[in-house]
């Protein structure tokens, strides 16, 4: 609780005598009367001219800066085309350089207008840190996308297998990679996972080996089966003679003798050759006395 004498002093300070109030009023009127309005107007005009000049200079710097940024981006685009840089990486670098240069130009113009940019930079850094912590997973995908665009483990149009998915790369985005499976499904794989995963890229080489396993029954002639399969291989012009195709006994399984058929083809002929050869082998071998066995189990019954 405030003491009584303190409250009284406060009231006395607020309610001043008429003589004091009259003296303060006279002093204020005297200051206004003695003011040099001509000099005041000159000072205001000078200040207005200086502020107007700074605004004009800032607008001029902004216009020249934007013109220079456009020139730099055009030169950068020509350099990318000359170096044959991929379109996804070219777009990313274009946007990155444009953003950085525009931010620097804005800070320059703001500083010319007399604004302290140190506080703005501190605020921007704090906001960036907060956003980065909130979007840590997204930033990891962004970093993975940058690494993929720079290191190029695969390109648009390549057939790859990664993260349990296989398909043709349709688009490399900053946060995910879009692939299309052979059955026309579209799958988006996060770049943070695919950039650290094992990637099988089947399109880096022009050639690819097509492997087929043919199972024949025990007791059938392996040489006849091999000769018929080799004849089918030689009749297909899509199968290369170098490296030479081979047919070998790969395993003696429980119910069959397995023959491994290995052929080298061009990348674009891979699936077509495998499908056609499986069908031809299925049709031709039985006509030559070669049988495809079913899984079977021998049961021996002992009578005591």
JSON list of N, CA, C and O in Angstrom, two decimals, residues 218-262:
[
{"chain": "A", "resi": 218, "resn": "UNK", "atom": "N", "xyz": [15.42, -85.20, -65.89]},
{"chain": "A", "resi": 218, "resn": "UNK", "atom": "CA", "xyz": [16.53, -86.15, -65.77]},
{"chain": "A", "resi": 218, "resn": "UNK", "atom": "C", "xyz": [16.35, -87.26, -66.79]},
{"chain": "A", "resi": 218, "resn": "UNK", "atom": "O", "xyz": [15.25, -87.79, -66.97]},
{"chain": "A", "resi": 219, "resn": "UNK", "atom": "N", "xyz": [17.41, -87.60, -67.47]},
{"chain": "A", "resi": 219, "resn": "UNK", "atom": "CA", "xyz": [17.37, -88.63, -68.51]},
{"chain": "A", "resi": 219, "resn": "UNK", "atom": "C", "xyz": [17.29, -88.07, -69.91]},
{"chain": "A", "resi": 219, "resn": "UNK", "atom": "O", "xyz": [17.61, -88.77, -70.88]},
{"chain": "A", "resi": 220, "resn": "UNK", "atom": "N", "xyz": [16.88, -86.79, -70.07]},
{"chain": "A", "resi": 220, "resn": "UNK", "atom": "CA", "xyz": [16.87, -86.18, -71.40]},
{"chain": "A", "resi": 220, "resn": "UNK", "atom": "C", "xyz": [18.29, -85.83, -71.82]},
{"chain": "A", "resi": 220, "resn": "UNK", "atom": "O", "xyz": [19.19, -85.63, -70.99]},
{"chain": "A", "resi": 221, "resn": "UNK", "atom": "N", "xyz": [18.49, -85.77, -73.13]},
{"chain": "A", "resi": 221, "resn": "UNK", "atom": "CA", "xyz": [19.82, -85.53, -73.68]},
{"chain": "A", "resi": 221, "resn": "UNK", "atom": "C", "xyz": [20.16, -84.03, -73.57]},
{"chain": "A", "resi": 221, "resn": "UNK", "atom": "O", "xyz": [19.53, -83.19, -74.23]},
{"chain": "A", "resi": 222, "resn": "UNK", "atom": "N", "xyz": [21.17, -83.72, -72.77]},
{"chain": "A", "resi": 222, "resn": "UNK", "atom": "CA", "xyz": [21.58, -82.33, -72.58]},
{"chain": "A", "resi": 222, "resn": "UNK", "atom": "C", "xyz": [22.15, -81.76, -73.86]},
{"chain": "A", "resi": 222, "resn": "UNK", "atom": "O", "xyz": [21.90, -80.58, -74.20]},
{"chain": "A", "resi": 223, "resn": "UNK", "atom": "N", "xyz": [22.89, -82.56, -74.63]},
{"chain": "A", "resi": 223, "resn": "UNK", "atom": "CA", "xyz": [23.50, -82.06, -75.86]},
{"chain": "A", "resi": 223, "resn": "UNK", "atom": "C", "xyz": [22.45, -81.67, -76.89]},
{"chain": "A", "resi": 223, "resn": "UNK", "atom": "O", "xyz": [22.60, -80.66, -77.60]},
{"chain": "A", "resi": 224, "resn": "UNK", "atom": "N", "xyz": [21.38, -82.45, -76.97]},
{"chain": "A", "resi": 224, "resn": "UNK", "atom": "CA", "xyz": [20.30, -82.11, -77.91]},
{"chain": "A", "resi": 224, "resn": "UNK", "atom": "C", "xyz": [19.64, -80.81, -77.50]},
{"chain": "A", "resi": 224, "resn": "UNK", "atom": "O", "xyz": [19.36, -79.92, -78.33]},
{"chain": "A", "resi": 225, "resn": "UNK", "atom": "N", "xyz": [19.36, -80.68, -76.20]},
{"chain": "A", "resi": 225, "resn": "UNK", "atom": "CA", "xyz": [18.74, -79.45, -75.71]},
{"chain": "A", "resi": 225, "resn": "UNK", "atom": "C", "xyz": [19.64, -78.24, -75.97]},
{"chain": "A", "resi": 225, "resn": "UNK", "atom": "O", "xyz": [19.16, -77.18, -76.42]},
{"chain": "A", "resi": 226, "resn": "UNK", "atom": "N", "xyz": [20.94, -78.41, -75.74]},
{"chain": "A", "resi": 226, "resn": "UNK", "atom": "CA", "xyz": [21.87, -77.30, -75.97]},
{"chain": "A", "resi": 226, "resn": "UNK", "atom": "C", "xyz": [21.91, -76.93, -77.45]},
{"chain": "A", "resi": 226, "resn": "UNK", "atom": "O", "xyz": [21.89, -75.74, -77.80]},
{"chain": "A", "resi": 227, "resn": "UNK", "atom": "N", "xyz": [21.95, -77.91, -78.33]},
{"chain": "A", "resi": 227, "resn": "UNK", "atom": "CA", "xyz": [22.02, -77.65, -79.77]},
{"chain": "A", "resi": 227, "resn": "UNK", "atom": "C", "xyz": [20.76, -76.93, -80.25]},
{"chain": "A", "resi": 227, "resn": "UNK", "atom": "O", "xyz": [20.85, -75.98, -81.06]},
{"chain": "A", "resi": 228, "resn": "UNK", "atom": "N", "xyz": [19.60, -77.34, -79.79]},
{"chain": "A", "resi": 228, "resn": "UNK", "atom": "CA", "xyz": [18.36, -76.69, -80.22]},
{"chain": "A", "resi": 228, "resn": "UNK", "atom": "C", "xyz": [18.29, -75.25, -79.72]},
{"chain": "A", "resi": 228, "resn": "UNK", "atom": "O", "xyz": [17.85, -74.35, -80.44]},
{"chain": "A", "resi": 229, "resn": "UNK", "atom": "N", "xyz": [18.71, -75.03, -78.49]},
{"chain": "A", "resi": 229, "resn": "UNK", "atom": "CA", "xyz": [18.69, -73.66, -77.95]},
{"chain": "A", "resi": 229, "resn": "UNK", "atom": "C", "xyz": [19.67, -72.77, -78.70]},
{"chain": "A", "resi": 229, "resn": "UNK", "atom": "O", "xyz": [19.35, -71.61, -79.04]},
{"chain": "A", "resi": 230, "resn": "UNK", "atom": "N", "xyz": [20.86, -73.28, -79.01]},
{"chain": "A", "resi": 230, "resn": "UNK", "atom": "CA", "xyz": [21.83, -72.49, -79.76]},
{"chain": "A", "resi": 230, "resn": "UNK", "atom": "C", "xyz": [21.31, -72.17, -81.16]},
{"chain": "A", "resi": 230, "resn": "UNK", "atom": "O", "xyz": [21.57, -71.09, -81.70]},
{"chain": "A", "resi": 231, "resn": "UNK", "atom": "N", "xyz": [20.57, -73.11, -81.75]},
{"chain": "A", "resi": 231, "resn": "UNK", "atom": "CA", "xyz": [20.01, -72.86, -83.08]},
{"chain": "A", "resi": 231, "resn": "UNK", "atom": "C", "xyz": [18.98, -71.72, -83.01]},
{"chain": "A", "resi": 231, "resn": "UNK", "atom": "O", "xyz": [18.92, -70.86, -83.91]},
{"chain": "A", "resi": 232, "resn": "UNK", "atom": "N", "xyz": [18.19, -71.70, -81.96]},
{"chain": "A", "resi": 232, "resn": "UNK", "atom": "CA", "xyz": [17.22, -70.62, -81.79]},
{"chain": "A", "resi": 232, "resn": "UNK", "atom": "C", "xyz": [17.93, -69.27, -81.58]},
{"chain": "A", "resi": 232, "resn": "UNK", "atom": "O", "xyz": [17.48, -68.24, -82.07]},
{"chain": "A", "resi": 233, "resn": "UNK", "atom": "N", "xyz": [19.04, -69.31, -80.86]},
{"chain": "A", "resi": 233, "resn": "UNK", "atom": "CA", "xyz": [19.80, -68.08, -80.62]},
{"chain": "A", "resi": 233, "resn": "UNK", "atom": "C", "xyz": [20.39, -67.54, -81.92]},
{"chain": "A", "resi": 233, "resn": "UNK", "atom": "O", "xyz": [20.31, -66.33, -82.20]},
{"chain": "A", "resi": 234, "resn": "UNK", "atom": "N", "xyz": [20.98, -68.41, -82.72]},
{"chain": "A", "resi": 234, "resn": "UNK", "atom": "CA", "xyz": [21.59, -67.97, -83.98]},
{"chain": "A", "resi": 234, "resn": "UNK", "atom": "C", "xyz": [20.54, -67.43, -84.96]},
{"chain": "A", "resi": 234, "resn": "UNK", "atom": "O", "xyz": [20.85, -66.58, -85.80]},
{"chain": "A", "resi": 235, "resn": "UNK", "atom": "N", "xyz": [19.31, -67.90, -84.83]},
{"chain": "A", "resi": 235, "resn": "UNK", "atom": "CA", "xyz": [18.26, -67.45, -85.75]},
{"chain": "A", "resi": 235, "resn": "UNK", "atom": "C", "xyz": [17.73, -66.06, -85.38]},
{"chain": "A", "resi": 235, "resn": "UNK", "atom": "O", "xyz": [17.02, -65.44, -86.18]},
{"chain": "A", "resi": 236, "resn": "UNK", "atom": "N", "xyz": [18.04, -65.59, -84.21]},
{"chain": "A", "resi": 236, "resn": "UNK", "atom": "CA", "xyz": [17.56, -64.27, -83.77]},
{"chain": "A", "resi": 236, "resn": "UNK", "atom": "C", "xyz": [18.66, -63.24, -84.00]},
{"chain": "A", "resi": 236, "resn": "UNK", "atom": "O", "xyz": [19.72, -63.29, -83.37]},
{"chain": "A", "resi": 237, "resn": "UNK", "atom": "N", "xyz": [18.42, -62.29, -84.91]},
{"chain": "A", "resi": 237, "resn": "UNK", "atom": "CA", "xyz": [19.44, -61.30, -85.26]},
{"chain": "A", "resi": 237, "resn": "UNK", "atom": "C", "xyz": [19.69, -60.29, -84.14]},
{"chain": "A", "resi": 237, "resn": "UNK", "atom": "O", "xyz": [20.71, -59.59, -84.16]},
{"chain": "A", "resi": 238, "resn": "UNK", "atom": "N", "xyz": [18.79, -60.21, -83.18]},
{"chain": "A", "resi": 238, "resn": "UNK", "atom": "CA", "xyz": [18.98, -59.26, -82.08]},
{"chain": "A", "resi": 238, "resn": "UNK", "atom": "C", "xyz": [20.03, -59.72, -81.08]},
{"chain": "A", "resi": 238, "resn": "UNK", "atom": "O", "xyz": [20.58, -58.91, -80.33]},
{"chain": "A", "resi": 239, "resn": "UNK", "atom": "N", "xyz": [20.33, -61.01, -81.09]},
{"chain": "A", "resi": 239, "resn": "UNK", "atom": "CA", "xyz": [21.32, -61.56, -80.16]},
{"chain": "A", "resi": 239, "resn": "UNK", "atom": "C", "xyz": [22.71, -61.44, -80.78]},
{"chain": "A", "resi": 239, "resn": "UNK", "atom": "O", "xyz": [22.93, -61.86, -81.91]},
{"chain": "A", "resi": 240, "resn": "UNK", "atom": "N", "xyz": [23.64, -60.85, -80.05]},
{"chain": "A", "resi": 240, "resn": "UNK", "atom": "CA", "xyz": [24.97, -60.57, -80.57]},
{"chain": "A", "resi": 240, "resn": "UNK", "atom": "C", "xyz": [25.82, -61.84, -80.57]},
{"chain": "A", "resi": 240, "resn": "UNK", "atom": "O", "xyz": [25.68, -62.72, -79.73]},
{"chain": "A", "resi": 241, "resn": "UNK", "atom": "N", "xyz": [26.72, -61.88, -81.55]},
{"chain": "A", "resi": 241, "resn": "UNK", "atom": "CA", "xyz": [27.65, -63.01, -81.62]},
{"chain": "A", "resi": 241, "resn": "UNK", "atom": "C", "xyz": [28.89, -62.77, -80.76]},
{"chain": "A", "resi": 241, "resn": "UNK", "atom": "O", "xyz": [29.59, -63.72, -80.40]},
{"chain": "A", "resi": 242, "resn": "UNK", "atom": "N", "xyz": [29.16, -61.51, -80.43]},
{"chain": "A", "resi": 242, "resn": "UNK", "atom": "CA", "xyz": [30.27, -61.15, -79.54]},
{"chain": "A", "resi": 242, "resn": "UNK", "atom": "C", "xyz": [29.76, -60.14, -78.52]},
{"chain": "A", "resi": 242, "resn": "UNK", "atom": "O", "xyz": [29.26, -59.08, -78.94]},
{"chain": "A", "resi": 243, "resn": "UNK", "atom": "N", "xyz": [29.87, -60.46, -77.26]},
{"chain": "A", "resi": 243, "resn": "UNK", "atom": "CA", "xyz": [30.32, -61.72, -76.64]},
{"chain": "A", "resi": 243, "resn": "UNK", "atom": "C", "xyz": [29.43, -62.90, -77.04]},
{"chain": "A", "resi": 243, "resn": "UNK", "atom": "O", "xyz": [28.23, -62.73, -77.23]},
{"chain": "A", "resi": 244, "resn": "UNK", "atom": "N", "xyz": [30.04, -64.05, -77.11]},
{"chain": "A", "resi": 244, "resn": "UNK", "atom": "CA", "xyz": [29.35, -65.22, -77.62]},
{"chain": "A", "resi": 244, "resn": "UNK", "atom": "C", "xyz": [28.33, -65.73, -76.61]},
{"chain": "A", "resi": 244, "resn": "UNK", "atom": "O", "xyz": [28.59, -65.74, -75.40]},
{"chain": "A", "resi": 245, "resn": "UNK", "atom": "N", "xyz": [27.16, -66.17, -77.09]},
{"chain": "A", "resi": 245, "resn": "UNK", "atom": "CA", "xyz": [26.18, -66.77, -76.18]},
{"chain": "A", "resi": 245, "resn": "UNK", "atom": "C", "xyz": [26.64, -68.15, -75.73]},
{"chain": "A", "resi": 245, "resn": "UNK", "atom": "O", "xyz": [27.38, -68.85, -76.44]},
{"chain": "A", "resi": 246, "resn": "UNK", "atom": "N", "xyz": [26.17, -68.55, -74.54]},
{"chain": "A", "resi": 246, "resn": "UNK", "atom": "CA", "xyz": [26.56, -69.85, -73.99]},
{"chain": "A", "resi": 246, "resn": "UNK", "atom": "C", "xyz": [25.33, -70.52, -73.40]},
{"chain": "A", "resi": 246, "resn": "UNK", "atom": "O", "xyz": [24.38, -69.86, -72.96]},
{"chain": "A", "resi": 247, "resn": "UNK", "atom": "N", "xyz": [25.36, -71.85, -73.40]},
{"chain": "A", "resi": 247, "resn": "UNK", "atom": "CA", "xyz": [24.34, -72.67, -72.74]},
{"chain": "A", "resi": 247, "resn": "UNK", "atom": "C", "xyz": [25.09, -73.69, -71.90]},
{"chain": "A", "resi": 247, "resn": "UNK", "atom": "O", "xyz": [25.78, -74.55, -72.44]},
{"chain": "A", "resi": 248, "resn": "UNK", "atom": "N", "xyz": [24.95, -73.62, -70.59]},
{"chain": "A", "resi": 248, "resn": "UNK", "atom": "CA", "xyz": [25.69, -74.50, -69.69]},
{"chain": "A", "resi": 248, "resn": "UNK", "atom": "C", "xyz": [24.73, -75.13, -68.68]},
{"chain": "A", "resi": 248, "resn": "UNK", "atom": "O", "xyz": [23.63, -74.62, -68.45]},
{"chain": "A", "resi": 249, "resn": "UNK", "atom": "N", "xyz": [25.16, -76.24, -68.10]},
{"chain": "A", "resi": 249, "resn": "UNK", "atom": "CA", "xyz": [24.40, -76.86, -67.02]},
{"chain": "A", "resi": 249, "resn": "UNK", "atom": "C", "xyz": [24.73, -76.09, -65.75]},
{"chain": "A", "resi": 249, "resn": "UNK", "atom": "O", "xyz": [25.85, -76.13, -65.26]},
{"chain": "A", "resi": 250, "resn": "UNK", "atom": "N", "xyz": [23.74, -75.41, -65.22]},
{"chain": "A", "resi": 250, "resn": "UNK", "atom": "CA", "xyz": [23.98, -74.55, -64.06]},
{"chain": "A", "resi": 250, "resn": "UNK", "atom": "C", "xyz": [23.69, -75.24, -62.74]},
{"chain": "A", "resi": 250, "resn": "UNK", "atom": "O", "xyz": [24.25, -74.88, -61.71]},
{"chain": "A", "resi": 251, "resn": "UNK", "atom": "N", "xyz": [22.79, -76.24, -62.73]},
{"chain": "A", "resi": 251, "resn": "UNK", "atom": "CA", "xyz": [22.44, -76.89, -61.47]},
{"chain": "A", "resi": 251, "resn": "UNK", "atom": "C", "xyz": [21.76, -78.23, -61.74]},
{"chain": "A", "resi": 251, "resn": "UNK", "atom": "O", "xyz": [21.05, -78.40, -62.74]},
{"chain": "A", "resi": 252, "resn": "UNK", "atom": "N", "xyz": [22.01, -79.17, -60.83]},
{"chain": "A", "resi": 252, "resn": "UNK", "atom": "CA", "xyz": [21.27, -80.43, -60.81]},
{"chain": "A", "resi": 252, "resn": "UNK", "atom": "C", "xyz": [20.27, -80.32, -59.67]},
{"chain": "A", "resi": 252, "resn": "UNK", "atom": "O", "xyz": [20.57, -80.60, -58.51]},
{"chain": "A", "resi": 253, "resn": "UNK", "atom": "N", "xyz": [19.08, -79.88, -60.02]},
{"chain": "A", "resi": 253, "resn": "UNK", "atom": "CA", "xyz": [18.07, -79.60, -59.00]},
{"chain": "A", "resi": 253, "resn": "UNK", "atom": "C", "xyz": [17.36, -80.87, -58.57]},
{"chain": "A", "resi": 253, "resn": "UNK", "atom": "O", "xyz": [17.66, -81.97, -59.05]},
{"chain": "A", "resi": 254, "resn": "UNK", "atom": "N", "xyz": [16.40, -80.72, -57.65]},
{"chain": "A", "resi": 254, "resn": "UNK", "atom": "CA", "xyz": [15.71, -81.88, -57.10]},
{"chain": "A", "resi": 254, "resn": "UNK", "atom": "C", "xyz": [14.90, -82.62, -58.16]},
{"chain": "A", "resi": 254, "resn": "UNK", "atom": "O", "xyz": [14.83, -83.85, -58.15]},
{"chain": "A", "resi": 255, "resn": "UNK", "atom": "N", "xyz": [14.29, -81.86, -59.08]},
{"chain": "A", "resi": 255, "resn": "UNK", "atom": "CA", "xyz": [13.40, -82.50, -60.05]},
{"chain": "A", "resi": 255, "resn": "UNK", "atom": "C", "xyz": [13.81, -82.23, -61.49]},
{"chain": "A", "resi": 255, "resn": "UNK", "atom": "O", "xyz": [13.11, -82.65, -62.42]},
{"chain": "A", "resi": 256, "resn": "UNK", "atom": "N", "xyz": [14.93, -81.51, -61.71]},
{"chain": "A", "resi": 256, "resn": "UNK", "atom": "CA", "xyz": [15.28, -81.14, -63.08]},
{"chain": "A", "resi": 256, "resn": "UNK", "atom": "C", "xyz": [16.76, -80.86, -63.19]},
{"chain": "A", "resi": 256, "resn": "UNK", "atom": "O", "xyz": [17.46, -80.66, -62.20]},
{"chain": "A", "resi": 257, "resn": "UNK", "atom": "N", "xyz": [17.20, -80.88, -64.45]},
{"chain": "A", "resi": 257, "resn": "UNK", "atom": "CA", "xyz": [18.54, -80.40, -64.79]},
{"chain": "A", "resi": 257, "resn": "UNK", "atom": "C", "xyz": [18.36, -79.00, -65.35]},
{"chain": "A", "resi": 257, "resn": "UNK", "atom": "O", "xyz": [17.66, -78.80, -66.35]},
{"chain": "A", "resi": 258, "resn": "UNK", "atom": "N", "xyz": [19.00, -78.02, -64.72]},
{"chain": "A", "resi": 258, "resn": "UNK", "atom": "CA", "xyz": [18.81, -76.61, -65.11]},
{"chain": "A", "resi": 258, "resn": "UNK", "atom": "C", "xyz": [19.92, -76.18, -66.05]},
{"chain": "A", "resi": 258, "resn": "UNK", "atom": "O", "xyz": [21.11, -76.32, -65.74]},
{"chain": "A", "resi": 259, "resn": "UNK", "atom": "N", "xyz": [19.51, -75.62, -67.19]},
{"chain": "A", "resi": 259, "resn": "UNK", "atom": "CA", "xyz": [20.45, -75.07, -68.17]},
{"chain": "A", "resi": 259, "resn": "UNK", "atom": "C", "xyz": [20.39, -73.54, -68.09]},
{"chain": "A", "resi": 259, "resn": "UNK", "atom": "O", "xyz": [19.29, -72.95, -68.14]},
{"chain": "A", "resi": 260, "resn": "UNK", "atom": "N", "xyz": [21.54, -72.91, -67.98]},
{"chain": "A", "resi": 260, "resn": "UNK", "atom": "CA", "xyz": [21.63, -71.45, -67.97]},
{"chain": "A", "resi": 260, "resn": "UNK", "atom": "C", "xyz": [21.93, -70.97, -69.38]},
{"chain": "A", "resi": 260, "resn": "UNK", "atom": "O", "xyz": [22.96, -71.33, -69.96]},
{"chain": "A", "resi": 261, "resn": "UNK", "atom": "N", "xyz": [21.04, -70.16, -69.93]},
{"chain": "A", "resi": 261, "resn": "UNK", "atom": "CA", "xyz": [21.20, -69.60, -71.27]},
{"chain": "A", "resi": 261, "resn": "UNK", "atom": "C", "xyz": [21.58, -68.14, -71.10]},
{"chain": "A", "resi": 261, "resn": "UNK", "atom": "O", "xyz": [20.81, -67.35, -70.53]},
{"chain": "A", "resi": 262, "resn": "UNK", "atom": "N", "xyz": [22.76, -67.77, -71.60]},
{"chain": "A", "resi": 262, "resn": "UNK", "atom": "CA", "xyz": [23.26, -66.41, -71.44]},
{"chain": "A", "resi": 262, "resn": "UNK", "atom": "C", "xyz": [23.53, -65.80, -72.81]},
{"chain": "A", "resi": 262, "resn": "UNK", "atom": "O", "xyz": [24.33, -66.32, -73.58]}
]
